[in-house]
Short mmCIF file of C-alpha atoms in Angstrom, two decimals:
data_model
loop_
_atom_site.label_atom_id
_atom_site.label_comp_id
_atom_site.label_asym_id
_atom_site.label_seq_id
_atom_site.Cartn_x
_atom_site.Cartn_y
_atom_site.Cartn_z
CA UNK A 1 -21.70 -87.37 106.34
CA UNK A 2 -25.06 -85.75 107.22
CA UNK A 3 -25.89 -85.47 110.39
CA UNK A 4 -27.71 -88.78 112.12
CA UNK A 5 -30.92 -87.77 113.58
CA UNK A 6 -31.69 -90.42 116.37
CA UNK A 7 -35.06 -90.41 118.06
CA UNK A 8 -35.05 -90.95 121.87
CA UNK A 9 -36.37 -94.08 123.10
CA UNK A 10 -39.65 -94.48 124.82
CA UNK A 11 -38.07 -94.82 127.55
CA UNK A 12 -35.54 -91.36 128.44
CA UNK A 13 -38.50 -89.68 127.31
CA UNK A 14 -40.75 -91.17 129.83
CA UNK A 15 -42.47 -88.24 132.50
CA UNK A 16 -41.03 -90.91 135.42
CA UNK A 17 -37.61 -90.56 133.96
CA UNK A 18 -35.35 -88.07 135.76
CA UNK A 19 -33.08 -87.07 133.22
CA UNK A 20 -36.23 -86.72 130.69
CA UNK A 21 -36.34 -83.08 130.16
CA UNK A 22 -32.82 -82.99 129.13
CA UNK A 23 -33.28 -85.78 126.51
CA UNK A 24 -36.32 -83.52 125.02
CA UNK A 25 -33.98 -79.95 125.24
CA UNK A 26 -31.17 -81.62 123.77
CA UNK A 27 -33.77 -83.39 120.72
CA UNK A 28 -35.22 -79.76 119.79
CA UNK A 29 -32.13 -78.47 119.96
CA UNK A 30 -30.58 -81.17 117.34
CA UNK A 31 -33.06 -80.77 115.45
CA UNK A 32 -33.08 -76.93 114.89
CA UNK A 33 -29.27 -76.76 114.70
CA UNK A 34 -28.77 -79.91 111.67
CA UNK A 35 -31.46 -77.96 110.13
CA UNK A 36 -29.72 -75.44 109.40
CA UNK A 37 -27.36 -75.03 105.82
CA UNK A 38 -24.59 -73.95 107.00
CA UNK A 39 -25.11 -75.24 110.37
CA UNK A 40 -25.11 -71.80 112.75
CA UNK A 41 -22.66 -71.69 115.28
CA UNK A 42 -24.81 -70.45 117.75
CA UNK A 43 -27.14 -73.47 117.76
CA UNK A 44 -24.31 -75.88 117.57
CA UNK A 45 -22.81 -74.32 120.43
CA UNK A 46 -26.27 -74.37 122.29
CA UNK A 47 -26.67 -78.23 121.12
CA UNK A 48 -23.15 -78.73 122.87
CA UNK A 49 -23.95 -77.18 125.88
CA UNK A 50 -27.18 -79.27 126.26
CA UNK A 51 -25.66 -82.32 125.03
CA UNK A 52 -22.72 -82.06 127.46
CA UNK A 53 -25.00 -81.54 130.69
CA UNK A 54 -27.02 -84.53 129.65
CA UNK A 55 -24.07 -86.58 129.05
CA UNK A 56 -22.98 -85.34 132.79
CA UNK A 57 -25.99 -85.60 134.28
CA UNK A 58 -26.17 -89.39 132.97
CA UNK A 59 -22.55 -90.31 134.17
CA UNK A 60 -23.23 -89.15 137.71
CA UNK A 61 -26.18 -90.94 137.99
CA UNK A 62 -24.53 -94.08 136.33
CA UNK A 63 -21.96 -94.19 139.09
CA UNK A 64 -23.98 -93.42 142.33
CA UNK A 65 -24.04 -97.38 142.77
CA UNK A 66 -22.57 -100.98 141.71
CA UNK A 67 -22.35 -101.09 137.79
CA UNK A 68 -24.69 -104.19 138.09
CA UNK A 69 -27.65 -102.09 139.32
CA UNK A 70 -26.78 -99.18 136.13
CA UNK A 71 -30.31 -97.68 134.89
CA UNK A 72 -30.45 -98.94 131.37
CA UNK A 73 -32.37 -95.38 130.87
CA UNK A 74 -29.84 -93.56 132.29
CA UNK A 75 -27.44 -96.04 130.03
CA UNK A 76 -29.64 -94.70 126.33
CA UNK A 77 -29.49 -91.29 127.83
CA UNK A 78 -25.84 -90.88 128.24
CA UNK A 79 -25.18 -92.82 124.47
CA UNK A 80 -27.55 -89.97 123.61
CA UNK A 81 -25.71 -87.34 125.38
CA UNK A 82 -22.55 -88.33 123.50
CA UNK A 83 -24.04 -88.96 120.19
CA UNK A 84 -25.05 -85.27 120.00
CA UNK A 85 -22.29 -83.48 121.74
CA UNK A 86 -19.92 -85.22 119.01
CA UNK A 87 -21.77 -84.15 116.22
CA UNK A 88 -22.83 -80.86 117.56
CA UNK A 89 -18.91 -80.45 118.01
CA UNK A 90 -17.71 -81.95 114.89
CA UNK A 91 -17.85 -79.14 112.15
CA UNK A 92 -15.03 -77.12 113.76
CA UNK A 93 -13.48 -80.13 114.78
CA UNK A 94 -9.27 -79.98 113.61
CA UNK A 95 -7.87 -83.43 114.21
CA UNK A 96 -6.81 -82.95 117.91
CA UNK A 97 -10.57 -82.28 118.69
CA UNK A 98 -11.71 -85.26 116.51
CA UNK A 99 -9.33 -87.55 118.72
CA UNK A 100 -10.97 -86.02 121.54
CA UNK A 101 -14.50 -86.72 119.76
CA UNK A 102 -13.56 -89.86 119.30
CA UNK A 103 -12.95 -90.81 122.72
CA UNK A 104 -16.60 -89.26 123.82
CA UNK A 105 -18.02 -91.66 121.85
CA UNK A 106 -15.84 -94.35 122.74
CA UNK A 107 -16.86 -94.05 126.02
CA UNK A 108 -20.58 -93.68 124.95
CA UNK A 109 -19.88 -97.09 123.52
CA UNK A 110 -18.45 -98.70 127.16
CA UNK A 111 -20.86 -96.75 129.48
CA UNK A 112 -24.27 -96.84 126.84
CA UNK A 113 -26.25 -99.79 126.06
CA UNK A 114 -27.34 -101.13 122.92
CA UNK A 115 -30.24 -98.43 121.59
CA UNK A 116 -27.41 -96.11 119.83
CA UNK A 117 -24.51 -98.29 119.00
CA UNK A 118 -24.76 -98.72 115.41
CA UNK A 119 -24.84 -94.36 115.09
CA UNK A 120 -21.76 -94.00 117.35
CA UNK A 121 -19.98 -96.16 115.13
CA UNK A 122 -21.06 -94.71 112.24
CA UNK A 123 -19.64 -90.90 113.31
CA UNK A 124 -16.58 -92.77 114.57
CA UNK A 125 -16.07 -94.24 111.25
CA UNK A 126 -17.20 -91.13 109.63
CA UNK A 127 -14.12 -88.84 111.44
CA UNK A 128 -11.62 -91.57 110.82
CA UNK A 129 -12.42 -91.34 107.11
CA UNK A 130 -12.06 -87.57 107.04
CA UNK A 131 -10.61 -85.54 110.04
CA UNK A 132 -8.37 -88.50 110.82
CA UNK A 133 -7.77 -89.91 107.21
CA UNK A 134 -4.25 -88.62 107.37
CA UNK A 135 -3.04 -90.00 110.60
CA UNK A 136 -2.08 -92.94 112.16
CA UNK A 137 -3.87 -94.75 114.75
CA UNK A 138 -2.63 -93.18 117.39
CA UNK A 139 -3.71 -89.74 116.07
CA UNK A 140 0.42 -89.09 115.02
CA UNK A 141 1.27 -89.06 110.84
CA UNK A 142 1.06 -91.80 109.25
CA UNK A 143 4.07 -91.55 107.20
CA UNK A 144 5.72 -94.11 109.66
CA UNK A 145 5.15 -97.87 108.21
CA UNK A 146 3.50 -99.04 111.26
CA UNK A 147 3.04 -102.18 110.65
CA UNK A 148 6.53 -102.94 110.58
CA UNK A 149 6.09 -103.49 114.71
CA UNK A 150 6.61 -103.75 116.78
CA UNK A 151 6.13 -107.12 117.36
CA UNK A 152 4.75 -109.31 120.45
CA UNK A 153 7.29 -112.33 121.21
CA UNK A 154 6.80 -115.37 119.37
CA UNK A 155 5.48 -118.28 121.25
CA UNK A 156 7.31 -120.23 123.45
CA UNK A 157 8.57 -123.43 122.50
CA UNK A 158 6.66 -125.98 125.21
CA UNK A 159 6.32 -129.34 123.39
CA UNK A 160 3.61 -130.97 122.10
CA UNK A 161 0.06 -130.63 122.99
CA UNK A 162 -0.60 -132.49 126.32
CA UNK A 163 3.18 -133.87 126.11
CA UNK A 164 4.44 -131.44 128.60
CA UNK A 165 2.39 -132.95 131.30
CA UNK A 166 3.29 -136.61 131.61
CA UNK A 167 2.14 -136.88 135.16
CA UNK A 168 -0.99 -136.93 136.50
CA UNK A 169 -3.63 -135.37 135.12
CA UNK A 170 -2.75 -133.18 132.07
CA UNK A 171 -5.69 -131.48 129.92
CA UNK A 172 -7.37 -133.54 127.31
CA UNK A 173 -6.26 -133.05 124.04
CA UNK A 174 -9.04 -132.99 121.40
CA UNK A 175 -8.08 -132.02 117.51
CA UNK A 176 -10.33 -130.16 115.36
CA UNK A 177 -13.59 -132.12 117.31
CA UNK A 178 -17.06 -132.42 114.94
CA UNK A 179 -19.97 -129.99 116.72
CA UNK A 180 -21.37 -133.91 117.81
CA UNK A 181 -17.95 -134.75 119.10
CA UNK A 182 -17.63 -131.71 120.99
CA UNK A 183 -21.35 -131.73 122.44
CA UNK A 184 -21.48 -135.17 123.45
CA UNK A 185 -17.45 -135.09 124.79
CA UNK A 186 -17.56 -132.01 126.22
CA UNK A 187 -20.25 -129.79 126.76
CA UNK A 188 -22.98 -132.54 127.51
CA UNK A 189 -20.51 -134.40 130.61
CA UNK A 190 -19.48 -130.68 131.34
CA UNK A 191 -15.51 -131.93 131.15
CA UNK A 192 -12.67 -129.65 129.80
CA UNK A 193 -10.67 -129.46 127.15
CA UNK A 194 -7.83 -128.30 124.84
CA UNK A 195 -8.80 -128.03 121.06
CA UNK A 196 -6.21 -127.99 118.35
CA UNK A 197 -7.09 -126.77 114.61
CA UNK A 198 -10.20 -125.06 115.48
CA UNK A 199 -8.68 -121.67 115.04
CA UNK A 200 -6.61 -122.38 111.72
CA UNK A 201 -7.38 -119.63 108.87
CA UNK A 202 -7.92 -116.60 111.69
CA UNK A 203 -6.60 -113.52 109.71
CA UNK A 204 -5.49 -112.27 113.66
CA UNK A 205 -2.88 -115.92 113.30
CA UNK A 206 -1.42 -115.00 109.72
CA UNK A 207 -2.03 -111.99 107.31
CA UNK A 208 -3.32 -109.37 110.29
CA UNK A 209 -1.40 -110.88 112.56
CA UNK A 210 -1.92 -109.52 116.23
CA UNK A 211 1.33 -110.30 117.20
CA UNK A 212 2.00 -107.24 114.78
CA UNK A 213 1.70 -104.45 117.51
CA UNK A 214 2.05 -101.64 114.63
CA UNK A 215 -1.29 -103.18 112.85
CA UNK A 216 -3.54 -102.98 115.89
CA UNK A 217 -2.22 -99.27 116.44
CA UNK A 218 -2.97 -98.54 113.21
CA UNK A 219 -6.80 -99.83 113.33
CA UNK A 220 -7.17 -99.15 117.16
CA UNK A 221 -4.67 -97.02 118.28
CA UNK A 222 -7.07 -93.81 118.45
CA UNK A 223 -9.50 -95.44 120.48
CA UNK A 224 -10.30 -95.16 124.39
CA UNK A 225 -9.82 -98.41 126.41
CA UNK A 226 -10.05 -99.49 129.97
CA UNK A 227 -6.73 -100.67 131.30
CA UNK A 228 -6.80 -102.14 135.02
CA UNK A 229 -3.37 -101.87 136.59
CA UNK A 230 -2.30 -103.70 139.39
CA UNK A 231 -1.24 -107.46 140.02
CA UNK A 232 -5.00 -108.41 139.55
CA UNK A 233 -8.48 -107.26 140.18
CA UNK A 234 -8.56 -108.59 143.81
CA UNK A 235 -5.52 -106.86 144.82
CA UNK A 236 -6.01 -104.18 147.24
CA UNK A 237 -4.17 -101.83 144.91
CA UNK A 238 -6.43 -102.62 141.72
CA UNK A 239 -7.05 -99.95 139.56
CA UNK A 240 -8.46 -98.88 136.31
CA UNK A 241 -7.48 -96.08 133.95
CA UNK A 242 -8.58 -95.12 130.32
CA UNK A 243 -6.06 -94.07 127.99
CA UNK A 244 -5.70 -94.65 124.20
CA UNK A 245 -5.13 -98.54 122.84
CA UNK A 246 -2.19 -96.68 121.22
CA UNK A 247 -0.63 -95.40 124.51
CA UNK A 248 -1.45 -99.00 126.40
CA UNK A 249 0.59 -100.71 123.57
CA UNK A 250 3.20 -98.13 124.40
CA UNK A 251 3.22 -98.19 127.54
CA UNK A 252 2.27 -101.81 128.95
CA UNK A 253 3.15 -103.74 125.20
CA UNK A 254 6.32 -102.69 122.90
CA UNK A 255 8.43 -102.49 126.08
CA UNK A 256 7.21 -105.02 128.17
CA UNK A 257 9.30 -107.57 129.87
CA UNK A 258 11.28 -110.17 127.33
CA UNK A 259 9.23 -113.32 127.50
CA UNK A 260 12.52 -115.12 128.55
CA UNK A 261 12.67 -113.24 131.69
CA UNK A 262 9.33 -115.01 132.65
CA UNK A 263 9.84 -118.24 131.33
CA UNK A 264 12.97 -119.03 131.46
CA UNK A 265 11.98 -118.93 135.52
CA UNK A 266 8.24 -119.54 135.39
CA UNK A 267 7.83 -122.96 133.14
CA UNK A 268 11.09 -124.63 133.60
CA UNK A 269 9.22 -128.24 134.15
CA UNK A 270 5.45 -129.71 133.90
CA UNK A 271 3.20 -129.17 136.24
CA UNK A 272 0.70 -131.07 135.22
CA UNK A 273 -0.82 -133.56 137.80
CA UNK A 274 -3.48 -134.19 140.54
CA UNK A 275 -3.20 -132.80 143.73
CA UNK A 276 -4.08 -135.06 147.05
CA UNK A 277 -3.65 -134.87 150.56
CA UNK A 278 0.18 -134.91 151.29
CA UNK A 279 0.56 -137.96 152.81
CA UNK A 280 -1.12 -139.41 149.95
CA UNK A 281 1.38 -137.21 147.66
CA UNK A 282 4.18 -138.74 149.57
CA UNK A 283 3.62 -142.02 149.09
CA UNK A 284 2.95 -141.79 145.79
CA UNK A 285 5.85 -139.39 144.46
CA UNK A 286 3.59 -136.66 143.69
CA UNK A 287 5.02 -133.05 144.64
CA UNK A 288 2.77 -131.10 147.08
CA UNK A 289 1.30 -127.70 145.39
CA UNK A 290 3.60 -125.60 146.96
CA UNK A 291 6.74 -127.52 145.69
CA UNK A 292 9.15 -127.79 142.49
CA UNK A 293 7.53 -124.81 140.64
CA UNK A 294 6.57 -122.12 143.13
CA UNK A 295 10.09 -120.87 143.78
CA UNK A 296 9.98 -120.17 140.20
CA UNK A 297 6.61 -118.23 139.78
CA UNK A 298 7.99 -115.88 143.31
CA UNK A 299 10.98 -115.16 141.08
CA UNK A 300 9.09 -114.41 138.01
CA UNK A 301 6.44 -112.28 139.96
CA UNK A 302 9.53 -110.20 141.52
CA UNK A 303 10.93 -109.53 138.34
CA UNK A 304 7.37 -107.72 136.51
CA UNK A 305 8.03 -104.45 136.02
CA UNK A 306 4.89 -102.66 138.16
CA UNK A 307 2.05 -101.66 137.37
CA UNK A 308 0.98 -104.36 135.10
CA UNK A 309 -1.05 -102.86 132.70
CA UNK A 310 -4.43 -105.39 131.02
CA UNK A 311 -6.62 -104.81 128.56
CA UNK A 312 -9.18 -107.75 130.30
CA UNK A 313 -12.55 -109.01 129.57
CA UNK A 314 -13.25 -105.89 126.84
CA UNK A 315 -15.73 -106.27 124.08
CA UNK A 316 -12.85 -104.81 121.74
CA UNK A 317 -14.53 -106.35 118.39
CA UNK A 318 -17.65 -104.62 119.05
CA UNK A 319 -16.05 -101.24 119.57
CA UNK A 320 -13.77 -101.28 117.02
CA UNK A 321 -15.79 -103.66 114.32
CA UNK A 322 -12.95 -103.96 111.83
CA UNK A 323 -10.88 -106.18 114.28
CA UNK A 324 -13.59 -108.63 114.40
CA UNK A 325 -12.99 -109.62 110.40
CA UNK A 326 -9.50 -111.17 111.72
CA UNK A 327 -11.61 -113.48 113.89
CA UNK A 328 -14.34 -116.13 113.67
CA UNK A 329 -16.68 -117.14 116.35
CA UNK A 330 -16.14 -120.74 116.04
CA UNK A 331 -19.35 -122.86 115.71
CA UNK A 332 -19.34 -124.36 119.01
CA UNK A 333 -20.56 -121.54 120.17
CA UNK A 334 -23.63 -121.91 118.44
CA UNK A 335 -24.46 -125.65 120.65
CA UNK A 336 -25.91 -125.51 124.16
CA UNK A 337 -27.57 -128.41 126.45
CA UNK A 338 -30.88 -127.96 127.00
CA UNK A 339 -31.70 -129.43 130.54
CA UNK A 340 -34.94 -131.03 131.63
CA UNK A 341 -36.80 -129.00 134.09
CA UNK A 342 -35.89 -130.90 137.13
CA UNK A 343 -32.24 -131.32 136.14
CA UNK A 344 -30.36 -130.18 139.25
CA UNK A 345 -27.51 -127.48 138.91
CA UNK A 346 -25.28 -129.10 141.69
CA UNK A 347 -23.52 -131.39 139.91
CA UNK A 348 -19.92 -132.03 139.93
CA UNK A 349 -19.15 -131.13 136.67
CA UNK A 350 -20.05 -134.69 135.00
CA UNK A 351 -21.26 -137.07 137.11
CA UNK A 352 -24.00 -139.76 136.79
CA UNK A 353 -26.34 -137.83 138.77
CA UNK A 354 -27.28 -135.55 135.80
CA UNK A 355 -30.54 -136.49 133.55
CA UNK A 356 -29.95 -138.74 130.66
CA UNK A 357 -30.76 -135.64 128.30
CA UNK A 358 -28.27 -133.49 129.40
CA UNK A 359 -25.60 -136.36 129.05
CA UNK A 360 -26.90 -136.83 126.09
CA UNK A 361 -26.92 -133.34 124.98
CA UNK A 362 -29.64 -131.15 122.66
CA UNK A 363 -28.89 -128.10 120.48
CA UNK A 364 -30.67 -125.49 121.47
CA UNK A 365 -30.86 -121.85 119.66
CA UNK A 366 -29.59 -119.23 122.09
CA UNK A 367 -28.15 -115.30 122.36
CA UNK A 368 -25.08 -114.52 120.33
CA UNK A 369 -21.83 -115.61 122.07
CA UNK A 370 -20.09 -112.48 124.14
CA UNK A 371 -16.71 -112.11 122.60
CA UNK A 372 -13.88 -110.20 124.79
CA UNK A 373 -10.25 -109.49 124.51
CA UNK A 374 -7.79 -110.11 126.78
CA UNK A 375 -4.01 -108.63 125.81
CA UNK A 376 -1.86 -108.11 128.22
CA UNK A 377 2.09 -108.66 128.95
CA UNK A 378 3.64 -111.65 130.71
CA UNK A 379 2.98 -112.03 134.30
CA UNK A 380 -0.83 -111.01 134.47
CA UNK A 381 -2.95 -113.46 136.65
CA UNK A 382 -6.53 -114.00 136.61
CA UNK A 383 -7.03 -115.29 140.35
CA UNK A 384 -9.12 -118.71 141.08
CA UNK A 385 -12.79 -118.04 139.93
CA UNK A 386 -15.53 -119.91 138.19
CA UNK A 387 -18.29 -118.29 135.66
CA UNK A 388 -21.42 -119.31 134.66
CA UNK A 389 -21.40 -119.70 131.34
CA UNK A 390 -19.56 -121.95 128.59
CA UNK A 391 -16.40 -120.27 128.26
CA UNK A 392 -13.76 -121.29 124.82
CA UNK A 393 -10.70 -119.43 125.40
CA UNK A 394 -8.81 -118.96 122.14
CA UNK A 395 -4.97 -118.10 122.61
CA UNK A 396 -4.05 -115.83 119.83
CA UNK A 397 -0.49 -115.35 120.54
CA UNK A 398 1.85 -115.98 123.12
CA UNK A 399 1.14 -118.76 125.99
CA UNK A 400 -0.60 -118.94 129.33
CA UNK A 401 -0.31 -121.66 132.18
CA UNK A 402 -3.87 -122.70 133.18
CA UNK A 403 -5.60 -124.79 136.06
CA UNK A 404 -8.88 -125.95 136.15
CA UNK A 405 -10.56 -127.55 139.64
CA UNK A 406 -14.39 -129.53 138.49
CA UNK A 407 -17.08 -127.99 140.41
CA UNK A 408 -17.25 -130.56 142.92
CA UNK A 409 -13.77 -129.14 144.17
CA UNK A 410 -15.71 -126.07 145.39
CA UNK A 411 -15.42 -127.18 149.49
CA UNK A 412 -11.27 -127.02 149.28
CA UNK A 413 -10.95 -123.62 147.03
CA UNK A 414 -12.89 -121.45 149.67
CA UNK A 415 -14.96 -118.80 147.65
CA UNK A 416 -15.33 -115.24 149.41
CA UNK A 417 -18.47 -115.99 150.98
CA UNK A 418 -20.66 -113.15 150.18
CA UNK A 419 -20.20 -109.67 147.49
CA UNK A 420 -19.30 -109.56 143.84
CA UNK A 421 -16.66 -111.77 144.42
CA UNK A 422 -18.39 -114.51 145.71
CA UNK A 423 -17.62 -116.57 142.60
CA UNK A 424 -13.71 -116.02 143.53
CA UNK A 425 -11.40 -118.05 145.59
CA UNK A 426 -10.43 -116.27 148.24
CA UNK A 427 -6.80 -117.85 147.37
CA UNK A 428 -5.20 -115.41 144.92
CA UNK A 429 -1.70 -117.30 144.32
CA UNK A 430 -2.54 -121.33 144.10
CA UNK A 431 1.42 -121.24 143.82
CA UNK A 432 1.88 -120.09 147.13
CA UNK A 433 -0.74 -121.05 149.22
CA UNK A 434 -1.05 -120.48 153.68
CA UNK A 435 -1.53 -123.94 154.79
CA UNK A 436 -2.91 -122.84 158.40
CA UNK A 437 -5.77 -120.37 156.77
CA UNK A 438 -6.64 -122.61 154.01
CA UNK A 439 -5.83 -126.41 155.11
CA UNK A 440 -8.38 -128.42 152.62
CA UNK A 441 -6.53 -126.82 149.58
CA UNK A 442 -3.89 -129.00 148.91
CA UNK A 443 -6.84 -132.05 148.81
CA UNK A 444 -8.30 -130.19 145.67
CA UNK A 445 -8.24 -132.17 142.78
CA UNK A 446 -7.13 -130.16 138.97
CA UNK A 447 -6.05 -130.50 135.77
CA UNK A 448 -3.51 -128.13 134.06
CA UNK A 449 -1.69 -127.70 131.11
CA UNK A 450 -0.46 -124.58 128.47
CA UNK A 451 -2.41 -122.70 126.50
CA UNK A 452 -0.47 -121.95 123.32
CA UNK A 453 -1.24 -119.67 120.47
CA UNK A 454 -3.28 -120.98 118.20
CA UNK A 455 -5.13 -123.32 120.68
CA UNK A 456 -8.36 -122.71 122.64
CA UNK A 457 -9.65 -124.07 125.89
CA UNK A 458 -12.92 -125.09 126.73
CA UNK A 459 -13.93 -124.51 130.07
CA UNK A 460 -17.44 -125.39 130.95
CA UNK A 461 -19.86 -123.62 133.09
CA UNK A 462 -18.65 -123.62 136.97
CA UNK A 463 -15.46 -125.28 137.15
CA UNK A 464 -12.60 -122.68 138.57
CA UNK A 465 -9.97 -121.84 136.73
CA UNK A 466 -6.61 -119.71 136.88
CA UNK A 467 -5.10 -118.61 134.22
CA UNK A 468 -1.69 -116.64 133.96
CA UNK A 469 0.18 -115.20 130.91
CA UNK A 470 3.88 -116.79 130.55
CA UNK A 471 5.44 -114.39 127.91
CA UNK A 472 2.94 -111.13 126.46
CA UNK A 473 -0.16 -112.64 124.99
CA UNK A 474 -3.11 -112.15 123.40
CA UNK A 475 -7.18 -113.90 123.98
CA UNK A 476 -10.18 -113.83 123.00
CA UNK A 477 -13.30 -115.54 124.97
CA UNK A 478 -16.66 -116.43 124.12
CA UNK A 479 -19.22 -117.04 127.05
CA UNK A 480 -22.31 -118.51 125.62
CA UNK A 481 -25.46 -120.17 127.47
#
């Protein structure tokens, strides 16, 4: 592959930019070194040293504040930075270096913006088709049929869609709904629910199966990811680490606890149902939150082996493209309401008090749908929190227990009042709940239900939800406006 020959952007080249002058040293240094046949190692060496304190300059900078605030300059320059510091390095590159190429532009890919994504890919693919032809996707031989597993449990037998919740109020059950059907059902009166069918023909639910842990080490296994470890990402001992897909499969996947040991414990009965004030409860039969299933979840928390390793909320697909051929982004995706000006964003989640055109609905062209990946082992929790967008969770193996609360359940569910977790609840277990420090929860009103593979769950913008794997499983979400 000859070598790509990127020109900076306007703006790392800018006089007002900081890291400027080592953008412009490391482009006439690129330049003089790929034009050169054979390439001297003195000017590839020189392009490596640039290329390297650019890249270093650009990380420090990138992580003197909150991620939110990142320079999207400083964000080109380090994908820059990368981009030449692989290829400068690549010619003498055996296939222990091209792993370790690999992973600089991985994280190019995570800590970069958009400007230079489709030429890290490229020199990715490029060294997996040469330097790393020969191995497997963990960077060992490939003599070993890897696709032979191992394999993620298969799902767990919980009845019938919304049959498992005869009480209360279980999710709505919609099969295979029409884009109308869906827009004026769901997305127009901003109400959940659980679609059936809409996932049927996914490659990643029958000929690539992702269940088949040997097939994603073979196409991923290479590849740097971000792993957070710990119980979840508001627990004061909340971490992340990057290590290879490969060793997170190993390590957090293909030994991870047998999905009986979780549910056998953690889903003996339905929860579904609505939660009122106990007296209320009492009179009408209706277990309290903190009853019938929360000794359960306390045993099945005790018995996760620690850390908990997550792959959660990555944009896997886009780094590694040849995943996202086993998936579809299902058409829904492509519908949003389109609110008149003075529609209020207070609502309750589908009340009479928004306009008639938003009840009504109107499809409106908008940004591409972000797709993420969420893979994990039983037993990892995404605490009480709402989002802003519209969110379809597709299950794509193994099941997860999720609770929704509408947006007009906000008072009872006590968000942290101020930070980046503001759109949190400040309760991280709704299973086991302090009565005395948060007395309006057990008045919240919610809906609940499984999420099996297969399935996906459409959560609209605002309304909380927790959602916690029952046996190892496997997500993907799209958030679209």
């Amino acid at each position: 592959m000859a070598a790509l020959r990127p020109t900076p952007t306007a703006r790392i080249v800018d006089s007002e930019f900081e890291g400027s002058a080592a953008v412009i040293k490391v482009q006439r240094l690129a330049l003089e070194c790929y034009a050169d046949e054979p390439r001297s190692p003195v000017r590839a060496a020189a392009l490596v040293c640039a290329a390297r304190a650019l890249r270093d300059q650009a990380h420090a900078a990138l992580h003197t504040g909150p991620w939110r605030d990142a320079s999207l300059a400083w964000r080109e320059a380090y994908m820059f930075g990368a981009l030449h510091l692989a290829q400068g390095g690549r010619p003498a590159a055996d296939r222990d270096a091209a792993l370790q190429l690999v992973r600089t532009l991985d994280l190019g890919l995570m800590l970069g913006a958009s400007a230079y994504r489709s030429e890290l890919l490229a020199l990715i693919g490029s060294l997996e088709a040469t330097e790393l032809r020969e191995c497997g996707g963990d960077g060992s031989s490939a003599t070993v049929a890897v696709d032979d597993g191992p394999w993620l449990p298969a799902p767990l037998e919980l009845g019938a869609p919304g049959a498992i919740c005869p009480s209360g109020h279980p999710l709505r059950v919609m099969a295979r709904p029409s884009l109308e059907r869906f827009l004026l059902h769901c997305m127009a009166p901003a109400q959940p629910a659980l679609l059936t069918g809409v996932l049927d023909g996914w490659p990643a639910l029958g000929a690539r199966s992702w269940r088949n842990l040997g097939y994603l080490k073979r196409v991923a296994g290479h590849r740097t990811v971000p792993v957070e470890l710990g119980e979840d990402y508001l627990h004061p001992d909340w971490s992340e680490d990057l290590m290879t897909f490969g060793a997170f499969v190993d390590r957090h996947l293909a030994h991870a606890t047998p999905p009986s040991a979780l549910a056998e414990e953690a889903a003996p009965e339905p929860v579904g149902r609505v939660v009122v004030a106990s007296a209320t409860a009492d009179a009408a039969g209706v277990a309290p939150p903190a009853a019938a299933t929360d000794g359960a979840h306390e045993r099945a928390r005790k018995r996760k082996r620690a850390p908990v390793g997550y792959l959660a909320q990555h944009a896997l697909l886009e780094q590694v493209p040849a995943l996202a051929a086993d998936i579809c982004v299902p058409d829904y995706c492509a519908l949003s309401i389109e609110p008149d000006a003075d529609d209020g964003a207070d609502g309750d989640g589908g009340d009479a008090t928004r306009s008639e055109s938003t009840r009504n609905g109107r499809a409106a062209a908008r940004s591409p749908a972000r797709v993420n990946v969420w893979l994990g082992p039983g037993g990892t929790v995404s605490p009480l929190h709402h989002d802003p967008e519209h969110n379809l969770l597709a299950q794509v193996a193994g099941a997860k227990y999720v609770r929704l609360y509408a947006p007009g359940e906000s008072a009872r569910l006590y968000a942290h009042p101020t930070g980046v977790h503001k759109v949190s609840s400040q309760i991280r277990d709704v299973h086991n709940v302090d009565s005395a420090r948060f007395p309006l929860f057990a008045g919240a009103r919610y809906i609940d239900g499984w999420l099996r593979a297969g399935e996906a769950l459409y959560i609209p913008p605002r309304w909380w939800h927790h959602v916690e794997s029952l046996q190892p499983s496997c997500s993907v979400s799209f958030w679209w406006t």
